mmCIF file of C-alpha atoms in Angstrom:
data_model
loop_
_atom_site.group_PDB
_atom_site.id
_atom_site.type_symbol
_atom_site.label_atom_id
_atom_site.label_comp_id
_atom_site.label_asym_id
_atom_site.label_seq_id
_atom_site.Cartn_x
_atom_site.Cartn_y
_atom_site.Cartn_z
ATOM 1 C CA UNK A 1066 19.921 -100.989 12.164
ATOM 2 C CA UNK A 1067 18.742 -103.912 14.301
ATOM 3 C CA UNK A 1068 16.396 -101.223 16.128
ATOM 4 C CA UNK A 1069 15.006 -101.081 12.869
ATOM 5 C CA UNK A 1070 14.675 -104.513 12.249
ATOM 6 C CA UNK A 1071 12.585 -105.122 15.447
ATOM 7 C CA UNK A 1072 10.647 -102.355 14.750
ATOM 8 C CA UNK A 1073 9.771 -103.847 11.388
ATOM 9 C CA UNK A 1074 9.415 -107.257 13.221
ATOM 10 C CA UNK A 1075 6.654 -105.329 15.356
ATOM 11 C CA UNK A 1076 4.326 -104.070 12.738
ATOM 12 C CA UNK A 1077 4.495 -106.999 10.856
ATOM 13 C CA UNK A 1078 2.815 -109.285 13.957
ATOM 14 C CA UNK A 1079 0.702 -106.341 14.741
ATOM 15 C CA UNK A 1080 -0.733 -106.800 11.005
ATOM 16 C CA UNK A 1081 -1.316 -110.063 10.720
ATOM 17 C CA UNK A 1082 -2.950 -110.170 14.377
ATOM 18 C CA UNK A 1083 -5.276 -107.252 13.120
ATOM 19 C CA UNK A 1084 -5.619 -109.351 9.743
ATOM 20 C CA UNK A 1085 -6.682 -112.347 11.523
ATOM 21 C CA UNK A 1086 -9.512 -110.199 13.829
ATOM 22 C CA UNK A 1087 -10.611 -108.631 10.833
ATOM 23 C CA UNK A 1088 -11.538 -112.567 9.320
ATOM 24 C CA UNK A 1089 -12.930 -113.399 13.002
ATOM 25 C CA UNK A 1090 -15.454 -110.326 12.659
ATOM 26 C CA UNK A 1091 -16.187 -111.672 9.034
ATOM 27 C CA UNK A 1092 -19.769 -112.986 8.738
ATOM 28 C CA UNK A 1093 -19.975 -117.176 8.026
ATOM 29 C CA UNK A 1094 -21.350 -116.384 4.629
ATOM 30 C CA UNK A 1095 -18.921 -114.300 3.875
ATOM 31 C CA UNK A 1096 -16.071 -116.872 4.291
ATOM 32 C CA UNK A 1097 -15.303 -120.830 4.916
ATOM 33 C CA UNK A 1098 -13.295 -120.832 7.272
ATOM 34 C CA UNK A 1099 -11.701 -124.444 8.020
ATOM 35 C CA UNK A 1100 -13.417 -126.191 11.125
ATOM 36 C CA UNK A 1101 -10.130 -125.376 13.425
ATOM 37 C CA UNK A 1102 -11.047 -121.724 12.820
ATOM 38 C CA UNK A 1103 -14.642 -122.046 13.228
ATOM 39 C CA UNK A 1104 -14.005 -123.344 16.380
ATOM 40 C CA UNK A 1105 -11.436 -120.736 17.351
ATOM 41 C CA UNK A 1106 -12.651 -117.320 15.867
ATOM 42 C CA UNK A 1107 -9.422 -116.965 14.071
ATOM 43 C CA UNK A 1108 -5.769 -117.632 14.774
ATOM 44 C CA UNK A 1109 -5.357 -118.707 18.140
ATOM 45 C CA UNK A 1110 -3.863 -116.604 20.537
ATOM 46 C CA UNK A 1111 -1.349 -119.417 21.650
ATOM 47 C CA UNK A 1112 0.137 -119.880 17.682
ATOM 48 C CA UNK A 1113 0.560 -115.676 18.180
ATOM 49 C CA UNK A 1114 2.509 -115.502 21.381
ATOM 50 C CA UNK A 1115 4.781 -118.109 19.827
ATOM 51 C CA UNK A 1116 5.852 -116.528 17.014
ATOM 52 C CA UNK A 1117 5.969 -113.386 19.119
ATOM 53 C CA UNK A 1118 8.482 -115.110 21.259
ATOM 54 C CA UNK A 1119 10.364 -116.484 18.271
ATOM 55 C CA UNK A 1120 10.698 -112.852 16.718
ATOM 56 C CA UNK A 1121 12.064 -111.495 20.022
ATOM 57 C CA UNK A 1122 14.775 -114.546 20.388
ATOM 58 C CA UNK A 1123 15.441 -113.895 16.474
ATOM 59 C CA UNK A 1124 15.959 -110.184 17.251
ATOM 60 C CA UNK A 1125 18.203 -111.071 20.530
ATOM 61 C CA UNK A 1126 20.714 -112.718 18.421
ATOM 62 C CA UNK A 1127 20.696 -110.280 16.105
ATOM 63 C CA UNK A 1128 21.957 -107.242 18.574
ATOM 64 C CA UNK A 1129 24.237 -109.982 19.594
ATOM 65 C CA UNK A 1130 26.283 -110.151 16.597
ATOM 66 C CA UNK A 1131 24.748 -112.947 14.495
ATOM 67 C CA UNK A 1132 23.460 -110.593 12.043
ATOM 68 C CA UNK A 1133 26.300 -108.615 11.270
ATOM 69 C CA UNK A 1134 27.936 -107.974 7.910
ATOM 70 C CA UNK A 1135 31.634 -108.306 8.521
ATOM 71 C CA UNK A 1136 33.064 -112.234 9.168
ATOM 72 C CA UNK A 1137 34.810 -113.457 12.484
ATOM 73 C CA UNK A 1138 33.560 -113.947 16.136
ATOM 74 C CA UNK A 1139 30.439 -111.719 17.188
ATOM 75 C CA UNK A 1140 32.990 -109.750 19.371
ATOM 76 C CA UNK A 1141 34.807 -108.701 15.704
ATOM 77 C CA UNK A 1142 32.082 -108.306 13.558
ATOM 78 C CA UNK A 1143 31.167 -105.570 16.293
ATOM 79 C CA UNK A 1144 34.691 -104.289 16.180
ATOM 80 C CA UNK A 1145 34.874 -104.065 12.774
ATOM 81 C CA UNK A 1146 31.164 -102.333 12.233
ATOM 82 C CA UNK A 1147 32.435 -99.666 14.960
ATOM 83 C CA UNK A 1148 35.824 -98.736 13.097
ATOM 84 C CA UNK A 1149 33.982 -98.658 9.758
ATOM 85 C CA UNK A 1150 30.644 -96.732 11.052
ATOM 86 C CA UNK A 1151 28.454 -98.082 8.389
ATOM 87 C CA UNK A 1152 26.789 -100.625 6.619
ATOM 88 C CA UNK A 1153 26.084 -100.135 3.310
ATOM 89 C CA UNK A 1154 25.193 -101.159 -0.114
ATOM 90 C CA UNK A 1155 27.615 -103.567 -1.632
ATOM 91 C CA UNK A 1156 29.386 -103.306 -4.982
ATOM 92 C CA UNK A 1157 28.142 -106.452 -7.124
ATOM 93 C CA UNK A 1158 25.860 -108.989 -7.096
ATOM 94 C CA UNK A 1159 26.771 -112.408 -5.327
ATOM 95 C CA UNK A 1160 25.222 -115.971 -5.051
ATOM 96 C CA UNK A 1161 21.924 -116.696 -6.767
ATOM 97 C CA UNK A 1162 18.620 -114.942 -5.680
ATOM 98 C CA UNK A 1163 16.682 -115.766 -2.432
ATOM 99 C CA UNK A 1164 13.295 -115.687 -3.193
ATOM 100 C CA UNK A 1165 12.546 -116.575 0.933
ATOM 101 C CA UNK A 1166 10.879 -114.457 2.900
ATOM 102 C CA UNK A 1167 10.981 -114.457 6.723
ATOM 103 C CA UNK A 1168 7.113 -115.761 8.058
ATOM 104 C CA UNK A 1169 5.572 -112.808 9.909
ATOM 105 C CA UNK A 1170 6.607 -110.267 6.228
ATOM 106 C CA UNK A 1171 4.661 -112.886 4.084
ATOM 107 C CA UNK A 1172 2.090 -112.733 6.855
ATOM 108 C CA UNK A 1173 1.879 -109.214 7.273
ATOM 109 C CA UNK A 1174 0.335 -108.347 3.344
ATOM 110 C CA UNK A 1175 -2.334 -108.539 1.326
ATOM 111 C CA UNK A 1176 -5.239 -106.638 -0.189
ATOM 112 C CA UNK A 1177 -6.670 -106.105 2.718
ATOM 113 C CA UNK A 1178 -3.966 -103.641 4.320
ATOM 114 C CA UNK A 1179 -5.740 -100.000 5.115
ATOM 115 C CA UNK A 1180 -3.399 -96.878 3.652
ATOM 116 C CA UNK A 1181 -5.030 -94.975 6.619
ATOM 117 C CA UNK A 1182 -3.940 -97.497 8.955
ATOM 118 C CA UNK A 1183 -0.422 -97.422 6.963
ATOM 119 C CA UNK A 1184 0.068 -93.686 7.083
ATOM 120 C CA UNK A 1185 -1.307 -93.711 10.952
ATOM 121 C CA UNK A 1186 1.968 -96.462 11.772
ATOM 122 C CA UNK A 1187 4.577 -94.698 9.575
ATOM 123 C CA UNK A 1188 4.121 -91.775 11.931
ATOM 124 C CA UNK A 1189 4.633 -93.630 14.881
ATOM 125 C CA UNK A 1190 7.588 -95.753 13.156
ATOM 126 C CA UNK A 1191 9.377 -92.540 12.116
ATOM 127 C CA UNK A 1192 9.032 -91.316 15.848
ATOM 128 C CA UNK A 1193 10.114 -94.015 17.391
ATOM 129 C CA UNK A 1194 13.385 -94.515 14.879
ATOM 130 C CA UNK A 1195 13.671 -91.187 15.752
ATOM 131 C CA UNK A 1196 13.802 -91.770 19.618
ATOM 132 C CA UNK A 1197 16.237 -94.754 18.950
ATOM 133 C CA UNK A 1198 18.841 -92.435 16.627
ATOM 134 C CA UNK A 1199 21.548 -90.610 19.183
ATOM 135 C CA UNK A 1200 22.157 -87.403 17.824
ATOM 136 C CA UNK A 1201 25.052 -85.977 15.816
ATOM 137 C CA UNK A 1202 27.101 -83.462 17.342
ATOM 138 C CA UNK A 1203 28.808 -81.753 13.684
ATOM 139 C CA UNK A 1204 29.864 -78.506 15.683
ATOM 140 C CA UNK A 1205 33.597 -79.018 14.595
ATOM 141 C CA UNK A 1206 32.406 -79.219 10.955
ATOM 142 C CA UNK A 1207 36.171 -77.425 8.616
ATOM 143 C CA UNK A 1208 35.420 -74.262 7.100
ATOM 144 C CA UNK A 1209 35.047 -74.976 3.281
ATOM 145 C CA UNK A 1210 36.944 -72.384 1.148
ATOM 146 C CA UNK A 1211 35.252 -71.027 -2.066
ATOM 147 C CA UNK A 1212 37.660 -73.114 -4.567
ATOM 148 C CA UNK A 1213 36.796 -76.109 -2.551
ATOM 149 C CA UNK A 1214 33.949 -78.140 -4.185
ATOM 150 C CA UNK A 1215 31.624 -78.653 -1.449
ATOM 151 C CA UNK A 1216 28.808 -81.433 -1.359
ATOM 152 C CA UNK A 1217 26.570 -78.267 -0.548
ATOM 153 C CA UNK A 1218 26.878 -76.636 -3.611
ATOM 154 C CA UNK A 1219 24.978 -79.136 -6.227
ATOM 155 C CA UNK A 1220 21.916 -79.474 -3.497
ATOM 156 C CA UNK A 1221 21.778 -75.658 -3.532
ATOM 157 C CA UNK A 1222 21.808 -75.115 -7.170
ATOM 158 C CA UNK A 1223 19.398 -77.712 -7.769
ATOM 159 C CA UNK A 1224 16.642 -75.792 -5.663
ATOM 160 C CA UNK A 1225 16.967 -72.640 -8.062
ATOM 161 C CA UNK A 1226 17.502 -74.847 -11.396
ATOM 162 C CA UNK A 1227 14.866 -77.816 -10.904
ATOM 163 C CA UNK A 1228 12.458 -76.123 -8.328
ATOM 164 C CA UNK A 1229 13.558 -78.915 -5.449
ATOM 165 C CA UNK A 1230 11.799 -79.254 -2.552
ATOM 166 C CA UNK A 1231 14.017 -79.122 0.634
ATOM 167 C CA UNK A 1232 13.185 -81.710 3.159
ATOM 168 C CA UNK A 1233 16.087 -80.959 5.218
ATOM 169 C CA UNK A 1234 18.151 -77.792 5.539
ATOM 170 C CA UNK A 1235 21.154 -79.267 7.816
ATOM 171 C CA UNK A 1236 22.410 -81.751 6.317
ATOM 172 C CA UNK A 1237 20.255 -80.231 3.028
ATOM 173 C CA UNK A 1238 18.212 -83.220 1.393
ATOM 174 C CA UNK A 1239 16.393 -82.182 -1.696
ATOM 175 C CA UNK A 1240 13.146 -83.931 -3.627
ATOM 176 C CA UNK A 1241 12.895 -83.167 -7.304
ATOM 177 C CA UNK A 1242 9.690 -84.255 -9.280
ATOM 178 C CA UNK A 1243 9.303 -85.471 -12.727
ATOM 179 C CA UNK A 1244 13.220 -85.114 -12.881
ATOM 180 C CA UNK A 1245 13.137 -88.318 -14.947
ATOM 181 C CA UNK A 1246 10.318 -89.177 -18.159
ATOM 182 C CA UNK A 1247 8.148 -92.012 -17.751
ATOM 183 C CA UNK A 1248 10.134 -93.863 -20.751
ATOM 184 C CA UNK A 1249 13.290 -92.988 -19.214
ATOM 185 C CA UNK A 1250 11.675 -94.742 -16.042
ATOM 186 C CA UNK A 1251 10.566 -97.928 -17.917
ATOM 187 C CA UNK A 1252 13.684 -98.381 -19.293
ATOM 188 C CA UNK A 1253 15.594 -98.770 -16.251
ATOM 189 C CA UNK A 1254 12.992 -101.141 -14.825
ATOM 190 C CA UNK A 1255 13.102 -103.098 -18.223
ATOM 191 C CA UNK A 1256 17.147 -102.945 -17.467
ATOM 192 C CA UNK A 1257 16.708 -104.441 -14.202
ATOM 193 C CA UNK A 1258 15.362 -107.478 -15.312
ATOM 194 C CA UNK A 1259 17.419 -107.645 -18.388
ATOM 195 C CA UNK A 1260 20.544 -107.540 -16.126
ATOM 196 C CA UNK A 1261 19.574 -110.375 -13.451
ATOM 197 C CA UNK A 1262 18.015 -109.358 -10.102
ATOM 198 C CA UNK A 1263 19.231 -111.173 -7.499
ATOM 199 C CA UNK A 1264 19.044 -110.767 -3.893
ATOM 200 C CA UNK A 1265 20.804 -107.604 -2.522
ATOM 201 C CA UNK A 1266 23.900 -107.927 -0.304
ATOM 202 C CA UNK A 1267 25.589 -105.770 2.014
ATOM 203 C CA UNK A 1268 29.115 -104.848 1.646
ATOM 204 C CA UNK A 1269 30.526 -106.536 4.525
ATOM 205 C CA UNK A 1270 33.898 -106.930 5.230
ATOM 206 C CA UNK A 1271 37.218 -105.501 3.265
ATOM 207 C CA UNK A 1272 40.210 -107.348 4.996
ATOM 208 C CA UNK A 1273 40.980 -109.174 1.981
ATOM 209 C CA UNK A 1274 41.039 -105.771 -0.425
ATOM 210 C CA UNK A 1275 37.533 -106.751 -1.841
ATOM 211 C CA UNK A 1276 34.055 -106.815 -0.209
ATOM 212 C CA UNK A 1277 32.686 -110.455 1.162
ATOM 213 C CA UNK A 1278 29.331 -108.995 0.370
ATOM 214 C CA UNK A 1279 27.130 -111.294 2.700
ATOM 215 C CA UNK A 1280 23.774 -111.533 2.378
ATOM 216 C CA UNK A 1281 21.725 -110.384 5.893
ATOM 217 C CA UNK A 1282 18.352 -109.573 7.025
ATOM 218 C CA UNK A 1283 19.378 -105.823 7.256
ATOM 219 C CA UNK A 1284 18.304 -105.940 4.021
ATOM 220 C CA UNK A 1285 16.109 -107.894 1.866
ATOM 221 C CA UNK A 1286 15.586 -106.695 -1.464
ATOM 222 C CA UNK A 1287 16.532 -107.410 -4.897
ATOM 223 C CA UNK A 1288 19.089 -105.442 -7.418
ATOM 224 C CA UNK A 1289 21.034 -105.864 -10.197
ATOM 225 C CA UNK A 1290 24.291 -103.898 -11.917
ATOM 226 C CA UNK A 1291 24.392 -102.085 -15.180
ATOM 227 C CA UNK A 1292 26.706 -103.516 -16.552
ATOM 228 C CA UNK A 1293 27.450 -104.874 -20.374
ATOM 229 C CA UNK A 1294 24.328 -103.826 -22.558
ATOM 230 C CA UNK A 1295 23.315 -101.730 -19.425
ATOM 231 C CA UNK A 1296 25.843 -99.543 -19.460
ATOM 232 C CA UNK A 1297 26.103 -99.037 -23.484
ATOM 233 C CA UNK A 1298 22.356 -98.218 -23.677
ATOM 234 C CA UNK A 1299 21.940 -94.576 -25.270
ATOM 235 C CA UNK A 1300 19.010 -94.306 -23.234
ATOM 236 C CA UNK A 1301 21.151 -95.304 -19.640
ATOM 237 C CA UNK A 1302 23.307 -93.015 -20.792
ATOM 238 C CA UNK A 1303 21.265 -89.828 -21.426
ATOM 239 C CA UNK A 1304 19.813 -90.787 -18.011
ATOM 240 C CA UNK A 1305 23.845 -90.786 -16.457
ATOM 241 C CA UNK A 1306 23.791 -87.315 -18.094
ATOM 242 C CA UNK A 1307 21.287 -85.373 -16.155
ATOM 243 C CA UNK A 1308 22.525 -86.813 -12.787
ATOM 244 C CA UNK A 1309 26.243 -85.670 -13.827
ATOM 245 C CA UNK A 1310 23.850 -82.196 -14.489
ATOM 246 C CA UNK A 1311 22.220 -82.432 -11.577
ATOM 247 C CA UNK A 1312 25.607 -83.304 -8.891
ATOM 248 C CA UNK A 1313 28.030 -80.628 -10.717
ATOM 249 C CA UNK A 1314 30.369 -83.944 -11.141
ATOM 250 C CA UNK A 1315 31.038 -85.980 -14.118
ATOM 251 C CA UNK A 1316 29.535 -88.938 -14.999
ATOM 252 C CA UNK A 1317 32.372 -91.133 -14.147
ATOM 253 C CA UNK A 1318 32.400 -90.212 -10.812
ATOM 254 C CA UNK A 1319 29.242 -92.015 -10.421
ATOM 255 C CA UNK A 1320 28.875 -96.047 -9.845
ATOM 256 C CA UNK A 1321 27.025 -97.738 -12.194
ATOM 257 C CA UNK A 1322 23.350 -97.868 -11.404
ATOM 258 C CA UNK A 1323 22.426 -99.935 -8.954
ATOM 259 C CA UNK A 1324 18.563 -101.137 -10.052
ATOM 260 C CA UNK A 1325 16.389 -102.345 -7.457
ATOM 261 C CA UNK A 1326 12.554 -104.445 -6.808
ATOM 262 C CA UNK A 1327 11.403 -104.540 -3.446
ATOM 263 C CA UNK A 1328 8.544 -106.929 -3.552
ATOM 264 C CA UNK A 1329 6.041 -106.735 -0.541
ATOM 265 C CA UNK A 1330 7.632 -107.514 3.036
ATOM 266 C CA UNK A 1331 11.137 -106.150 1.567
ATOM 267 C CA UNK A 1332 13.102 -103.511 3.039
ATOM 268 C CA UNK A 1333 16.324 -102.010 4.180
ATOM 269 C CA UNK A 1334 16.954 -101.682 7.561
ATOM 270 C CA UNK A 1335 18.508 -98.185 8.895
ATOM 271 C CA UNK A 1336 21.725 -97.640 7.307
ATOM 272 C CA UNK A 1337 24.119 -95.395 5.686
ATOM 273 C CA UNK A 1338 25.012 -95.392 2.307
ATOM 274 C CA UNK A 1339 29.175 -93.945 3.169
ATOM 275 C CA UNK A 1340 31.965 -97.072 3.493
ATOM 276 C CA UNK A 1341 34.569 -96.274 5.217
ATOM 277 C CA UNK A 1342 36.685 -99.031 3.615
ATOM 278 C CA UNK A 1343 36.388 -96.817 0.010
ATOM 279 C CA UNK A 1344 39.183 -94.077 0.882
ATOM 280 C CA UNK A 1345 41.882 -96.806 0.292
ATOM 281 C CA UNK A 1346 40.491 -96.712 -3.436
ATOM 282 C CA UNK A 1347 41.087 -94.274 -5.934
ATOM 283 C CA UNK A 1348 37.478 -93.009 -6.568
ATOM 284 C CA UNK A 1349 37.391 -93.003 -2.409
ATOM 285 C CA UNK A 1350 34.853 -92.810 -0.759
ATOM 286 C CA UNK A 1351 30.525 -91.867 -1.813
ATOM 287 C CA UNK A 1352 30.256 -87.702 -1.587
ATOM 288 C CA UNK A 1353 26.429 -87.726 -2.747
ATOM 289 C CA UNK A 1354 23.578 -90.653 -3.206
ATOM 290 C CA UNK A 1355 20.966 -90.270 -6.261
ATOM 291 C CA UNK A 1356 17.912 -92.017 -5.524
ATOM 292 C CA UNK A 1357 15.422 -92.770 -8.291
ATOM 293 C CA UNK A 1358 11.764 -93.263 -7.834
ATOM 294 C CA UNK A 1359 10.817 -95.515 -11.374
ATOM 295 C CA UNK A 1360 7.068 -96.422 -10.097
ATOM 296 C CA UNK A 1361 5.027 -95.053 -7.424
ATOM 297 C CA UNK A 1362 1.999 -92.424 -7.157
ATOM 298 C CA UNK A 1363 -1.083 -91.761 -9.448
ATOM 299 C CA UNK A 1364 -2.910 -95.276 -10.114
ATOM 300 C CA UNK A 1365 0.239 -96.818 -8.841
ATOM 301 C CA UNK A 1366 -0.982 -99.705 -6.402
ATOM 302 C CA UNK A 1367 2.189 -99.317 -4.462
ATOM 303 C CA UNK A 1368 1.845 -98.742 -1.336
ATOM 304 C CA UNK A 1369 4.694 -98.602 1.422
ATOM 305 C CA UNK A 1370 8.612 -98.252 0.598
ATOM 306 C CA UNK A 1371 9.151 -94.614 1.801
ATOM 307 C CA UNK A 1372 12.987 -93.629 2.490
ATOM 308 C CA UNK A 1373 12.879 -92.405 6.025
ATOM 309 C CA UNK A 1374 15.966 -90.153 7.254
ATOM 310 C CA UNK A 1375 15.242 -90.785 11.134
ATOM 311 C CA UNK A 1376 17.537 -87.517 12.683
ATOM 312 C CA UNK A 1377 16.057 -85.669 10.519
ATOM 313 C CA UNK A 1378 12.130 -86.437 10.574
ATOM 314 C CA UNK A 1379 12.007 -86.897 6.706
ATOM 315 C CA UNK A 1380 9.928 -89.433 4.949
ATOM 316 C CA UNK A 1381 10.033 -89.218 1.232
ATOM 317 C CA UNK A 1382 7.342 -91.412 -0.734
ATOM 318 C CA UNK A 1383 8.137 -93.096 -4.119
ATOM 319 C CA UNK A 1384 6.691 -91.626 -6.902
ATOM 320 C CA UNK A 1385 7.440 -92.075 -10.569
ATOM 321 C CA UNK A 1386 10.229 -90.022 -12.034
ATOM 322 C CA UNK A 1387 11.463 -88.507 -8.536
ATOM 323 C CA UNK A 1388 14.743 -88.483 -7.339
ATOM 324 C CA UNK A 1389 15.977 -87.392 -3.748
ATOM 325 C CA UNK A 1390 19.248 -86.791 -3.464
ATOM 326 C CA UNK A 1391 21.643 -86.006 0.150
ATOM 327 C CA UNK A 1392 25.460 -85.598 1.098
ATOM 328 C CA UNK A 1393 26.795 -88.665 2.225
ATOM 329 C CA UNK A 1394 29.945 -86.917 4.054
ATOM 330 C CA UNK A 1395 30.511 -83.507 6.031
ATOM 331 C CA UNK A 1396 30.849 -80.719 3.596
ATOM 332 C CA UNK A 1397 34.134 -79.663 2.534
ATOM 333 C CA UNK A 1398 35.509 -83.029 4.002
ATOM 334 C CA UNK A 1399 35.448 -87.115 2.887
ATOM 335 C CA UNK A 1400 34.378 -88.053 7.089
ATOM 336 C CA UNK A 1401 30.584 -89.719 6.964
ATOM 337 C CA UNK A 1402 27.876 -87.832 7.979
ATOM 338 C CA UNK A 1403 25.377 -90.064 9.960
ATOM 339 C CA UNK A 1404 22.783 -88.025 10.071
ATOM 340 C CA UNK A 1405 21.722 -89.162 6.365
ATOM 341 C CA UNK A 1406 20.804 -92.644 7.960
ATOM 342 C CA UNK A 1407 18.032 -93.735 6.125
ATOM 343 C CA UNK A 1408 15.538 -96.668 6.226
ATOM 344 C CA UNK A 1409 13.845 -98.262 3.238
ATOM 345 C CA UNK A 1410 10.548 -99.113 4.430
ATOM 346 C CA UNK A 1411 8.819 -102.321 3.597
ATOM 347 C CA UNK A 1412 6.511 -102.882 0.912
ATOM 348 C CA UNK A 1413 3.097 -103.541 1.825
ATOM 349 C CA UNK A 1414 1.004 -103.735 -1.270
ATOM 350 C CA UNK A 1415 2.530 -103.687 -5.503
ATOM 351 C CA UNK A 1416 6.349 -103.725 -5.847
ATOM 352 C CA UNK A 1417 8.637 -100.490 -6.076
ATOM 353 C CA UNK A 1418 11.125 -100.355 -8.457
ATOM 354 C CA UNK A 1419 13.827 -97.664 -8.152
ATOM 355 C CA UNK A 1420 18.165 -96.846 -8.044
ATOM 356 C CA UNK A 1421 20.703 -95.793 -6.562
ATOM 357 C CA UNK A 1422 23.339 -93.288 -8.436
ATOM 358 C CA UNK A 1423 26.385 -93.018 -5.706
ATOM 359 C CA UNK A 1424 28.689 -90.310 -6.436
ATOM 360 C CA UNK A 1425 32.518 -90.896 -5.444
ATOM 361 C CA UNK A 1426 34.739 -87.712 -4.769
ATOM 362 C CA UNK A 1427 37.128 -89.218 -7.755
ATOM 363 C CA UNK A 1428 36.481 -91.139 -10.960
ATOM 364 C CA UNK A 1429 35.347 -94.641 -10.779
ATOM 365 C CA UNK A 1430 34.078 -95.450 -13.875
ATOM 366 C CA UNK A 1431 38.118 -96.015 -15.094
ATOM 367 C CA UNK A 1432 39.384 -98.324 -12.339
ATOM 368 C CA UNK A 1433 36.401 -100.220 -12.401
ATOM 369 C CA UNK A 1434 36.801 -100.960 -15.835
ATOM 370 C CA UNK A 1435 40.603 -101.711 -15.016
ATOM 371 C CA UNK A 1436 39.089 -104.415 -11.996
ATOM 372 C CA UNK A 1437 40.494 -102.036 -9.580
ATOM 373 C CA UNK A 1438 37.312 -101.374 -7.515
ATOM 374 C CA UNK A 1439 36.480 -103.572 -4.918
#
């Protein structure tokens, strides 16, 4: 996660360094610069390797322990993020919305940011997360028996039913276009901001038998629940229908949706979406993630927010009305599979607007309503 973090760190002073060379090439008429930069051809060197310096300090205490999720002593919050293997989305909104961005994001965008260029980094990025991601060794993976459902099953179907796309074989991640209308897409963005988006949290710690839900730099973003007139929309609900379709469970099994904005410079940091902390609950723990693509593609001006899987070299690109969808655990068990890690890339020109369907192994729909969820 905090690999990711640098690495995100990294592009963003690479861009605005190339920004600011760009404006020194510009000719005088083209541009007024103040007399500072007249006199300097752009941002000075010295003002770069500062913030440089101040990114790599920030980053220190990060891998440290001051950015973790879980509360306590930097020695404990690593403890605790071992034992649990994850860090994940949390459950419900908390605190009001932080519109602040760190610096070098809100320096890294603007209109003049090349998609070549983009595409050209993303490559590297997804190597180098790739270098940084140990491998998974799943050679003692149970053998499932046929009456056992097995996370494997709705993936499979869904290539012959929806004509998927298989990104990955093993685990199996699947891409579905046009799975969702372009109403059915508006609506949940119009849902999002009917519901209050606030800034995203991570789960964090579950000591106390609910999540402390802190907010962090792993992640950056803005959601909000369906809940109330979210949840009782006809339309929501038609929409709850085809994932229950789609994931051979029923629609209680899922958590409400999750909507979400990333605005440019937002992301979220490599992660997995599995919490250990869930099996002590009666829906237990996330078997399958839903990811919906509402904007993206065509005359879209988004540009940036692909979900990268780094073990598995996949990069899937938002487009309107896809969904990708991946096991969270092992088949034919409830133990985490890591090697659905995934990194939401950062936003460098429009907004993406998408959400997350998480399917539990049990109903959760009827403990949440009962306040029994945590």
């Amino acid at each position: 996660e905090y690999m990711g973090i640098s690495l995100l760190r990294a592009r963003c002073l690479w861009l605005a360094m190339a920004k600011s060379s760009r404006e020194a090439k510009k000719p005088a008429a083209a541009a007024s610069p103040s007399p500072a930069r007249k006199a300097s051809g752009g941002l000075p060197w010295k003002a770069i390797a500062i913030v440089a310096v101040v990114a790599l300090l920030f980053g220190m205490t990060l891998r440290s322990g001051g950015g973790a999720s879980s509360g306590g002593k930097p020695a404990v919050k690593a403890a605790k993020a071992s034992e649990q293997k994850t860090v994940a989305n949390s459950y419900h909104p908390a605190g009001p919305m932080v519109t602040k961005m760190q610096a070098e994001m809100d320096a890294a965008v603007g209109p003049g940011i090349d998609e070549k260029e983009w595409e050209s980094y993303l490559a590297k990025m997804r190597k180098k997360l790739i270098q940084s991601s140990a491998p998974i060794d799943v050679s003692n993976e149970p053998v499932v028996h046929p009456d056992d459902w097995d996370v494997r099953v709705p993936l499979a179907d869904a290539i012959k039913r929806y004509n998927a796309t298989v990104a990955s074989v093993d685990p199996m991640v699947i891409v579905i276009d046009d799975f969702f209308t372009a109403e059915e897409c508006q609506l949940m963005v119009t849902q999002a901001f009917k519901s209050g988006l606030q800034r995203s949290v991570l789960a964090g710690d579950y000591s106390s038998g609910k999540f402390d839900r802190p907010v962090s730099d792993i992640r950056t973003s803005q959601n909000a629940w369906c809940y109330e007139d979210c949840f009782m929309d006809p339309g929501v609900h038609e929409v709850d229908k085809k994932i229950s379709a789609l994931t051979h469970k029923d629609w209680k099994n899922g958590e409400l949706f999750q909507l979400l904005r990333y605005e440019p410079g937002q992301y979220y940091a490599q992660h997995t979406d599995f919490i250990e902390a869930q099996r002590m609950e009666t829906a237990s723990v996330r078997v399958l993630t839903v990811f919906l693509y509402l904007n993206g593609g065509g005359e879209d001006p988004l540009l940036g927010g692909e979900t990268i899987f780094p073990r598995l070299n996949v990069s899937v690109a938002p487009k309107r009305g896809r969904v990708a969808m991946w096991p969270n655990v092992l088949p034919g068990t409830l133990d985490v599979d890591m090697r659905t890690e995934h990194v939401a890339m950062p936003v460098l020109r429009g907004v993406k607007y998408g959400a997350n369907k998480w399917i539990h192994a049990n109903d959760f729909v009827t403990p949440w309503r009962q306040g029994n969820t945590g």
